[in-house]
Coordinates of C-alpha atoms and ligand atoms in Angstrom, one line a residue:
X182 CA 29.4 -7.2 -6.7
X183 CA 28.9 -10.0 -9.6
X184 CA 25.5 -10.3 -9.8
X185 CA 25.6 -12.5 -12.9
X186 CA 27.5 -15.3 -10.5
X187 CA 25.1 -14.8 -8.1
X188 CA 21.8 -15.1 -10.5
X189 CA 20.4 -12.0 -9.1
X190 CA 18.5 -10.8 -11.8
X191 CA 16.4 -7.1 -9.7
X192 CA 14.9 -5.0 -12.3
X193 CA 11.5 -2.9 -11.4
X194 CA 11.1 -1.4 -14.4
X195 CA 10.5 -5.1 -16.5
X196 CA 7.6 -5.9 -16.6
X197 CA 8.6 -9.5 -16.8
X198 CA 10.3 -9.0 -13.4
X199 CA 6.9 -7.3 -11.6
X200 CA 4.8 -9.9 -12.9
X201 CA 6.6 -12.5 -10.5
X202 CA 9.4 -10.8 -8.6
X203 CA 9.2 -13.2 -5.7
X204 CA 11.9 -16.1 -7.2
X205 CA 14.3 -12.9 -8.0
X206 CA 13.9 -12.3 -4.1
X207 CA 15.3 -15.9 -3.3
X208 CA 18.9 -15.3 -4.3
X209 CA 18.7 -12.2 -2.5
X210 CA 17.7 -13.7 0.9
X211 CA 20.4 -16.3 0.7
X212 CA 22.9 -13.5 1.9
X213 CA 23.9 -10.7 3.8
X214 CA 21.9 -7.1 2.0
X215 CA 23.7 -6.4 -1.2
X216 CA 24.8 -3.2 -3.4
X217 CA 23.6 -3.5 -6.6
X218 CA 23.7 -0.2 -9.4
X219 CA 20.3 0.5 -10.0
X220 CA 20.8 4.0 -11.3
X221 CA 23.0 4.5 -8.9
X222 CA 24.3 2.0 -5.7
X223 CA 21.5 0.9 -4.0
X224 CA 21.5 -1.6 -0.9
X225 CA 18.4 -4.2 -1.1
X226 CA 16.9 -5.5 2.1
X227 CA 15.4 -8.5 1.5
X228 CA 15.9 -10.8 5.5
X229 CA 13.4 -10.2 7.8
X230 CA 15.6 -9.9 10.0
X231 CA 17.5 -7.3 8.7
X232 CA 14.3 -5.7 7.0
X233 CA 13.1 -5.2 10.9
X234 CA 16.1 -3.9 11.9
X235 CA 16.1 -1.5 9.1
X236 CA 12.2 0.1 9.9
X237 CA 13.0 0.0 14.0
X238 CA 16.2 2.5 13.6
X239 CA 15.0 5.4 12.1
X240 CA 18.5 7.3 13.8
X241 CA 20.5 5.2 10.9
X242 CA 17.4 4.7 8.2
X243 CA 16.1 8.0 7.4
X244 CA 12.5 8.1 5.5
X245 CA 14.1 11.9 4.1
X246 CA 15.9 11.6 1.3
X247 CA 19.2 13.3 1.2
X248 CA 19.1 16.3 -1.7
X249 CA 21.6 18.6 -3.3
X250 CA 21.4 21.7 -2.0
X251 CA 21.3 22.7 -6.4
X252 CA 18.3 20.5 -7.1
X253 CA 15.3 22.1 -8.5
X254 CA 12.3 21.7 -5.9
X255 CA 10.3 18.8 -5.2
X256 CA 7.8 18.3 -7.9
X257 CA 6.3 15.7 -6.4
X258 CA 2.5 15.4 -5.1
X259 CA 3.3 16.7 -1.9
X260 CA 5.0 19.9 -3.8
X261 CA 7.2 20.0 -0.7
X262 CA 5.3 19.7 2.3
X263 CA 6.8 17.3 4.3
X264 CA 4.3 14.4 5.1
X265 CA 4.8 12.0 8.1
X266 CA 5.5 8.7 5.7
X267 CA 8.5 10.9 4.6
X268 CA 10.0 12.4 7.7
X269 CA 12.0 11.3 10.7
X270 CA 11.9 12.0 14.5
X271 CA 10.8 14.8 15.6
X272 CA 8.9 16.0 12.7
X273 CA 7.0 12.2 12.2
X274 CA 6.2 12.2 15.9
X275 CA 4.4 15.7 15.7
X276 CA 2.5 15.1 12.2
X277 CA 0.9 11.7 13.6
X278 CA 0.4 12.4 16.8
X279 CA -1.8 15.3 15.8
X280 CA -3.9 12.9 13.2
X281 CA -4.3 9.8 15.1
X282 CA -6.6 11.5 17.8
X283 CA -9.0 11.4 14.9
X284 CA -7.8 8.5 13.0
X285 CA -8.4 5.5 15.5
X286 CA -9.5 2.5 15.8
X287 CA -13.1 3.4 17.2
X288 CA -13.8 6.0 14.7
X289 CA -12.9 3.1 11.9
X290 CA -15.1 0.5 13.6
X291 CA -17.9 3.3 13.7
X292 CA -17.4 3.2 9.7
X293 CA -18.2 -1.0 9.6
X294 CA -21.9 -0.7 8.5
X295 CA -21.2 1.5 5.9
X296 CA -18.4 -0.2 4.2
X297 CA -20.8 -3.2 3.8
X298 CA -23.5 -1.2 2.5
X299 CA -20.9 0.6 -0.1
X300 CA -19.6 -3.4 -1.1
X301 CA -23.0 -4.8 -1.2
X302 CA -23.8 -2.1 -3.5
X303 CA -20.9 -2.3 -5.8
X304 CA -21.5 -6.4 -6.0
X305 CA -24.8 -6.0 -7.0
X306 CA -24.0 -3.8 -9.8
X307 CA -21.1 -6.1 -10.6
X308 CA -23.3 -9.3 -10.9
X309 CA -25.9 -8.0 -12.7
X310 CA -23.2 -8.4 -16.1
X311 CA -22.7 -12.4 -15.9
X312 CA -19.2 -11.7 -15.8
X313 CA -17.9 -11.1 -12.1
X314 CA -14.8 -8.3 -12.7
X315 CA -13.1 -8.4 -9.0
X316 CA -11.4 -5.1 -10.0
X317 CA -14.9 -3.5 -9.8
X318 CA -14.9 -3.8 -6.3
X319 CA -11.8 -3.8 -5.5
X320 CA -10.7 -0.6 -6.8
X321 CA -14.1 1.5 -6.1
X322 CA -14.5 0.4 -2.5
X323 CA -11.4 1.7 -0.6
X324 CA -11.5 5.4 -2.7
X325 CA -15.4 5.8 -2.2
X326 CA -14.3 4.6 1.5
X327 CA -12.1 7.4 2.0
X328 CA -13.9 9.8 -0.1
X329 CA -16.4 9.3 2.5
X330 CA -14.6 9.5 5.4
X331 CA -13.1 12.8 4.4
X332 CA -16.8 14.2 3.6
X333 CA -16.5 14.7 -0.3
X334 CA -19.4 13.5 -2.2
X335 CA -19.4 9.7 -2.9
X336 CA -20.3 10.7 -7.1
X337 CA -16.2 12.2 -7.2
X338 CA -14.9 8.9 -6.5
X339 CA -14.3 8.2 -9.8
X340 CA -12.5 11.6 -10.6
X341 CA -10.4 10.5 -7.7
X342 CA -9.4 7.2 -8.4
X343 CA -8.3 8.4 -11.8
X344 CA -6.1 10.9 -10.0
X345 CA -5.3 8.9 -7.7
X346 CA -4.0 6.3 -10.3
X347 CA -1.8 8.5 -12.2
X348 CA 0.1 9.7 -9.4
X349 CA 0.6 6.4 -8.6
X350 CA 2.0 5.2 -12.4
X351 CA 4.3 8.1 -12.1
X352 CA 6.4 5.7 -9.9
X353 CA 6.8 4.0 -12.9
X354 CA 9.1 6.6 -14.6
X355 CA 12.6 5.4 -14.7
X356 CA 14.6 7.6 -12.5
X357 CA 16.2 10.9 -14.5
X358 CA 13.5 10.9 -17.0
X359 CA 11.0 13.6 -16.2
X360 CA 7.7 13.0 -14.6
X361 CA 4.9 13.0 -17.7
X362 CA 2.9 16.0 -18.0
X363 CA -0.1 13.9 -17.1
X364 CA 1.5 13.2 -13.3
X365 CA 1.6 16.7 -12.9
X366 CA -2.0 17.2 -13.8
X367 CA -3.0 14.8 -11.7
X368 CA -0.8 16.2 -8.9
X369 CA -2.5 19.9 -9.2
X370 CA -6.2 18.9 -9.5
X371 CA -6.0 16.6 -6.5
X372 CA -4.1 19.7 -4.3
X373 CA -6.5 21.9 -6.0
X374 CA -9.4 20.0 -5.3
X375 CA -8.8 19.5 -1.4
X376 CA -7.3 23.3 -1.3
X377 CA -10.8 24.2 -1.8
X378 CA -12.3 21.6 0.3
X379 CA -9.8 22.6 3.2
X380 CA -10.9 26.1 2.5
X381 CA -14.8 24.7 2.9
X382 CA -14.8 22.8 5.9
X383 CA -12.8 25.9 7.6
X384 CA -16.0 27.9 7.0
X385 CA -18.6 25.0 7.9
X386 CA -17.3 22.5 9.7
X387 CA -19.0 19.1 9.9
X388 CA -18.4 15.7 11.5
X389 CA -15.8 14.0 8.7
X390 CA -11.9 14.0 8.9
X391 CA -11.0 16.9 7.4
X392 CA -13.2 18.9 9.8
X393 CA -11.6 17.5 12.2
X394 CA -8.2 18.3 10.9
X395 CA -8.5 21.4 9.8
X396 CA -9.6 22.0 14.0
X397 CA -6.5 20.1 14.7
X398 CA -4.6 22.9 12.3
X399 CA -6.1 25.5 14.4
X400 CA -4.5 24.6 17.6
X401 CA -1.9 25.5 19.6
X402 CA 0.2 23.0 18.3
X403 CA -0.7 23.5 14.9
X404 CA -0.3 21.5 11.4
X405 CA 0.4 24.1 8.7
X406 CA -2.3 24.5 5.7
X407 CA 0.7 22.7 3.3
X408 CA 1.0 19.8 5.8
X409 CA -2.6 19.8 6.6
X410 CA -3.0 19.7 2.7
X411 CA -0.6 16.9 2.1
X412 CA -1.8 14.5 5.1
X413 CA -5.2 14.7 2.9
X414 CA -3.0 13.7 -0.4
X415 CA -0.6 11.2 1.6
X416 CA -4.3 9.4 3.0
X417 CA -5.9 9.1 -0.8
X418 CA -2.7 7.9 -1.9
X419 CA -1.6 5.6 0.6
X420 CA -4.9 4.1 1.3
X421 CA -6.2 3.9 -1.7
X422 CA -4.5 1.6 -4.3
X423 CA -3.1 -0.7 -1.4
X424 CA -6.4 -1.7 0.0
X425 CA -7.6 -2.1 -3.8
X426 CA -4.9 -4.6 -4.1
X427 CA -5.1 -6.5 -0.8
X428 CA -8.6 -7.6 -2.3
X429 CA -7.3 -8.2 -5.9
X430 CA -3.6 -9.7 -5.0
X431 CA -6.2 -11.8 -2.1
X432 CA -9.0 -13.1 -4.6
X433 CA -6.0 -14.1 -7.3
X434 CA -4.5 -16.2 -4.3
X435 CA -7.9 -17.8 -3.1
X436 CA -8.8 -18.2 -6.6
X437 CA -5.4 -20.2 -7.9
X438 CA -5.8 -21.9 -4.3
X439 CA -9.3 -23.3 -4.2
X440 CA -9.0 -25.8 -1.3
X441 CA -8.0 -22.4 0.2
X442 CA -11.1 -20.6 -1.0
X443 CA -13.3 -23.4 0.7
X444 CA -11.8 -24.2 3.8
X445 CA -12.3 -19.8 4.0
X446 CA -16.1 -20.4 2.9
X447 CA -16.5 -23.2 5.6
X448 CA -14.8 -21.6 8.3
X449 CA -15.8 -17.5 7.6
X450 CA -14.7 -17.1 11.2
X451 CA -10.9 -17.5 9.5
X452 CA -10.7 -14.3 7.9
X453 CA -8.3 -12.8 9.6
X454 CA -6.1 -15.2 9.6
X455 CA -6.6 -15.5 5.5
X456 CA -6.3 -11.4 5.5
X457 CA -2.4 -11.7 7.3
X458 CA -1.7 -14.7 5.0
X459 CA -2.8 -12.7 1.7
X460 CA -0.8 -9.4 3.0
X461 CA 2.6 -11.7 3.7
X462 CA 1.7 -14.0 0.4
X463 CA 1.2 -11.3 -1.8
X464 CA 1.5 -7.9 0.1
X465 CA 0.1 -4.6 -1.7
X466 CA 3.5 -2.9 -1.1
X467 CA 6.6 -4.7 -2.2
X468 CA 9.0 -1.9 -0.6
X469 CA 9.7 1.0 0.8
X470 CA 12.7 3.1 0.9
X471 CA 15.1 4.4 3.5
X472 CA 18.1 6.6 3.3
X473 CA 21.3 5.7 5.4
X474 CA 22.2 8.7 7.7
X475 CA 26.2 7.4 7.9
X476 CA 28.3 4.4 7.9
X477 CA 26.3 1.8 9.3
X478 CA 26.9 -2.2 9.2
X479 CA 23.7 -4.1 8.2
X480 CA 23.8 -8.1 8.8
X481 CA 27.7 -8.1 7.5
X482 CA 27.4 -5.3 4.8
X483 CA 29.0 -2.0 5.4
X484 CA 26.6 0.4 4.1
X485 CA 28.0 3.9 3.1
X486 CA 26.6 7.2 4.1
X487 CA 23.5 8.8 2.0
X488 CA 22.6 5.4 0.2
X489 CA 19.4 4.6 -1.4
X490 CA 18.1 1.4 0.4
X491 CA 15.5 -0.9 -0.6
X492 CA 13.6 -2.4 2.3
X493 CA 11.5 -5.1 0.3
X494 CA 8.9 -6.0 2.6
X495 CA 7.2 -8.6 0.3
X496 CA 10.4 -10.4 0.3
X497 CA 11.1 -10.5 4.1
X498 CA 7.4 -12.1 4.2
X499 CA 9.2 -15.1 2.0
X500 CA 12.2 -15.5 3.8
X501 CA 12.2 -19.3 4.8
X502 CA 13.7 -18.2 8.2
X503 CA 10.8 -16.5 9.6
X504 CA 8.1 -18.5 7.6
X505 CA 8.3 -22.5 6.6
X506 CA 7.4 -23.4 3.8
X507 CA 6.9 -19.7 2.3
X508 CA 5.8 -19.7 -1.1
X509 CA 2.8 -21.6 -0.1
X510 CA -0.7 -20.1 0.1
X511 CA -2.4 -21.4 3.5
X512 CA -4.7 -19.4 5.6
X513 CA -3.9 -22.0 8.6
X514 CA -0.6 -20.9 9.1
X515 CA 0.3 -20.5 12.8
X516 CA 0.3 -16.4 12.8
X517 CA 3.6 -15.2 12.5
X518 CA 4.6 -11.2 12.2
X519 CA 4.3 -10.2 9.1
X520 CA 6.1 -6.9 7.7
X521 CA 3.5 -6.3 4.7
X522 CA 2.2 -3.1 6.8
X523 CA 5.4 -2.2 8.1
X524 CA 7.3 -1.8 11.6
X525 CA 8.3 0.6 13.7
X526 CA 7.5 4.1 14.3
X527 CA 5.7 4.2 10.5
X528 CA 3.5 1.5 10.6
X529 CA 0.6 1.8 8.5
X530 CA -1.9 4.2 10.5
X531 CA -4.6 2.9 8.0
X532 CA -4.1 -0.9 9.1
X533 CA -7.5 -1.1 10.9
X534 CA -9.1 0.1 8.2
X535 CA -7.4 -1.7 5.2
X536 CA -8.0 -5.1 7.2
X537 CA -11.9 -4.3 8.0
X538 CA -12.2 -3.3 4.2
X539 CA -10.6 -6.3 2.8
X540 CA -12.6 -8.8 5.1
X541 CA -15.7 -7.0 4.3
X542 CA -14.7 -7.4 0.5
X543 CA -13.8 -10.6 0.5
X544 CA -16.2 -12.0 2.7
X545 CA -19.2 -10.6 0.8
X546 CA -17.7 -11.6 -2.3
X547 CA -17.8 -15.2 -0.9
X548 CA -20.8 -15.0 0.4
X549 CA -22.8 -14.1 -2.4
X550 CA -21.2 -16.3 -5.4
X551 CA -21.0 -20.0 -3.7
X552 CA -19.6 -21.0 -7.1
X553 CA -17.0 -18.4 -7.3
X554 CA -13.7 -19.7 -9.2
X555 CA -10.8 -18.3 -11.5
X556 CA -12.4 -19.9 -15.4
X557 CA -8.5 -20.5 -15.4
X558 CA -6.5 -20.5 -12.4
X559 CA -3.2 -20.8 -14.7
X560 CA -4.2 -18.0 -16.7
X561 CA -1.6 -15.0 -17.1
X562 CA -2.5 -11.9 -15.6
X563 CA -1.3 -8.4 -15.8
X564 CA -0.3 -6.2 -13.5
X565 CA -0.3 -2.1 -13.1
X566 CA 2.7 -0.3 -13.7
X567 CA 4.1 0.3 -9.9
X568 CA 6.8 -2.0 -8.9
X569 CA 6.6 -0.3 -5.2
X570 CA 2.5 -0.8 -5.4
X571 CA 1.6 -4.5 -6.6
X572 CA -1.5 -4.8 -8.2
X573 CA -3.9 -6.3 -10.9
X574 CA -5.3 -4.6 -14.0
X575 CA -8.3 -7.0 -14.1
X576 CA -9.6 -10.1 -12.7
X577 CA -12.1 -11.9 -14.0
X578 CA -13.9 -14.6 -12.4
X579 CA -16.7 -17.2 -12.9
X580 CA -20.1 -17.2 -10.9
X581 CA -22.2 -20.1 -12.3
Ligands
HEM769 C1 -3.6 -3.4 2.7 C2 -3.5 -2.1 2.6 C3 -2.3 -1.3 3.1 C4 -1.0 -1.7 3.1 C5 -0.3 -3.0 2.6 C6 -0.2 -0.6 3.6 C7 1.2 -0.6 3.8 C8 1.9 0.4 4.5 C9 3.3 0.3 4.8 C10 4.2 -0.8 4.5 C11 3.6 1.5 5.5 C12 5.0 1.8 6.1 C13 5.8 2.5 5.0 C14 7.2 2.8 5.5 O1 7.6 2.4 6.6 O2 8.0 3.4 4.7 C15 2.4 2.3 5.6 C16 2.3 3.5 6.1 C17 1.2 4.3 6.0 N1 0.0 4.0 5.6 FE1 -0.6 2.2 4.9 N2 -1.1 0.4 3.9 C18 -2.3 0.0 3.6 C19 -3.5 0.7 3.8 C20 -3.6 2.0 4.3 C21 -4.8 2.8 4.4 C22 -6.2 2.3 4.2 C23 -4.4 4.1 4.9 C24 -5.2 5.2 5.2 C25 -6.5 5.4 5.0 C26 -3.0 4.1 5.0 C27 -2.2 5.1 5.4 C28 -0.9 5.1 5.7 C29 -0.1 6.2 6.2 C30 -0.6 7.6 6.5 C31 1.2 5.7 6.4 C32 2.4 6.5 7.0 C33 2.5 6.2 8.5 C34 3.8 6.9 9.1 O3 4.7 7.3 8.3 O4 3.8 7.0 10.3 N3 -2.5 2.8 4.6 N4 1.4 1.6 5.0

């Protein structure tokens, strides 16, 4: 592959390339999936077609990545435990089917007036310092949202989030370089933490999730303490940064679009249109991986067994053949399917509550500063070190 006569320029770990990766994905979408060495051959999905095809045929995409029977053990968060985001049939089927009889849709409506209380909250003590920081909400809410909903006390949120956040740099390590010694602090007082919470709830249950779990656990078809253990990790981790950054990626898009931001503030009952558009625009979660489980053809490109395959999402959600007019911001777009929260069998199981959370954010924030605008809209902003998680390191806005 000649990716210098192509102009394909893919490169996560540049910072250059991860604050604007989206014209990088346009040579890619002009063709069939390509191989490129990124440490190793890796195939990058970028067409929606093909990025679908990919997440619906878990028999040829594995979520389980293939390992040498003479690598040292997972170090990971998980610390081996398999969690449903990375296992395949029959294992995936058995791990969510046992969570979503507590994690549905009614029992995240039922959480509604408390997630406005918990943002009306955080925006008040956000306006009171002139300066509006978005990031103030946006990364409290979702982790005091979940904090909550697992039944730990609302004051450890912050404890979390800087757990949570470390584990999530760690993704930033280039591959064969170890993990920093930070990532693995992080990664023992979160398992440490919910251990003993686990441990708690067994004693004295209540009415939260992990209750509820840990009674799932204790059936006949049972979740073992590790898996039970990592489901709790795999929820703070998945849900936590990526509904932080639907709100911050969403108020950077309304903000640089401010026709956008008023037709929004005119017509409030458009929110969930504007919610899809900001998750296809600028999605949370660029990719995800998959594994090939043998030879396989994918739109023209033979694919080898056991290769590494990037399935970038945020790219399929540009590709001019399922959206006109792409890189445009408009929350009037006719709905079309997105892949921002997935496909398939692991579709995000948090999608009701990521969407309620980011309206409710969004909304309020709206609502409360009629003069609400980017000082700049052509500023420069930064972004956090994840190339898989995209999100802002601050965002300041104008009130008055
Ligand atoms: C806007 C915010 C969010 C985005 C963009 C997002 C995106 C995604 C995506 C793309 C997947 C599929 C990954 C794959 O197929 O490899 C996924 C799965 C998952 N998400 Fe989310 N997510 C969000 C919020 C949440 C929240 C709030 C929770 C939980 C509280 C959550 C929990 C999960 C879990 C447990 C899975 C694994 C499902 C499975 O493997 O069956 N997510 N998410």
């Amino acid at each position: 592959m000649n990716q210098a006569a192509e102009n394909i320029y893919f490169n996560p770990w540049d910072p250059a390339f991860r604050a604007n990766p989206y014209p990088h994905y346009r040579p890619l979408l002009a063709g069939p999936p390509r191989i490129l060495d990124l440490f190793g051959p890796t195939a990058m999905v970028t067409r929606f077609a093909d990025v679908t095809a990919v997440l619906r045929d878990h028999a040829h995409f594995s979520s389980v990545r293939p390992r040498d029977p003479s690598e040292p053990p997972n170090e990971g968060p998980f610390a081996g435990a398999r969690t449903m985001l990375f296992s395949d049939p029959p294992m995936h089927t058995r791990l969510r089917r046992l969570v979503s009889r507590d994690f549905t849709p009614r029992r995240i409506r039922e959480m509604e007036p408390r997630i406005r209380e918990i943002a009306k909250h955080l925006i008040d003590a956000a306006s009171r310092k002139g300066d509006f920081e978005v990031m103030s909400i946006a990364n409290a809410l979702p982790v005091m949202v979940i904090a909550e909903m697992l039944g730990v006390p609302p004051d450890h949120y912050e404890q979390f989030k800087h757990w949570s956040d470390t584990v999530v740099s760690g993704d930033n390590t280039l591959p064969g370089t170890p993990l920093p010694d930070e990532f693995h602090a992080a990664t023992k007082a979160l398992r440490d933490y919910f251990a003993e919470e686990i441990e708690r709830r067994r004693k004295q249950p209540g009415t939260d999730l992990v209750s509820a779990l840990v009674a799932a656990h204790d059936d006949a078809e049972a979740m073992t303490a590790d898996e039970l253990l990592a489901f709790v990790l795999l929820l703070l981790l998945a849900g936590n940064e990526t509904t932080t950054n639907l709100i911050g990626n969403g108020m950077l898009a309304l903000g640089r679009n401010p026709e956008q931001m008023d037709l929004l503030r005119q017509h409030p009952e458009m929110m969930p249109r504007a919610i899809e558009e900001i998750l296809r625009y600028d999605g949370p979660v660029q990719s995800t991986i998959r594994f090939t489980t043998e030879n396989v053809n994918l739109g023209g490109t033979e694919l080898p067994a056991n290769l590494g395959c990037f399935i970038i999402v945020a790219a399929a959600n540009r590709d001019p053949a399922q959206f006109a007019d792409p890189d445009r911001f408009d929350i009037s777009r006719e709905p079309r399917d997105h892949v921002a929260l997935g496909e398939g069998i692991h579709f995000c199981i948090g999608a009701p509550l990521a969407r309620m959370e980011g309206a409710i954010a969004i909304g309020a924030m709206l609502e409360r500063f009629p003069r609400l605008r980017l000082k700049n809209p052509n500023a420069e902003v930064t972004y956090k070190g994840s190339y898989f998680l995209r999100g802002l390191n601050s965002l300041s806005m104008s009130i008055d």
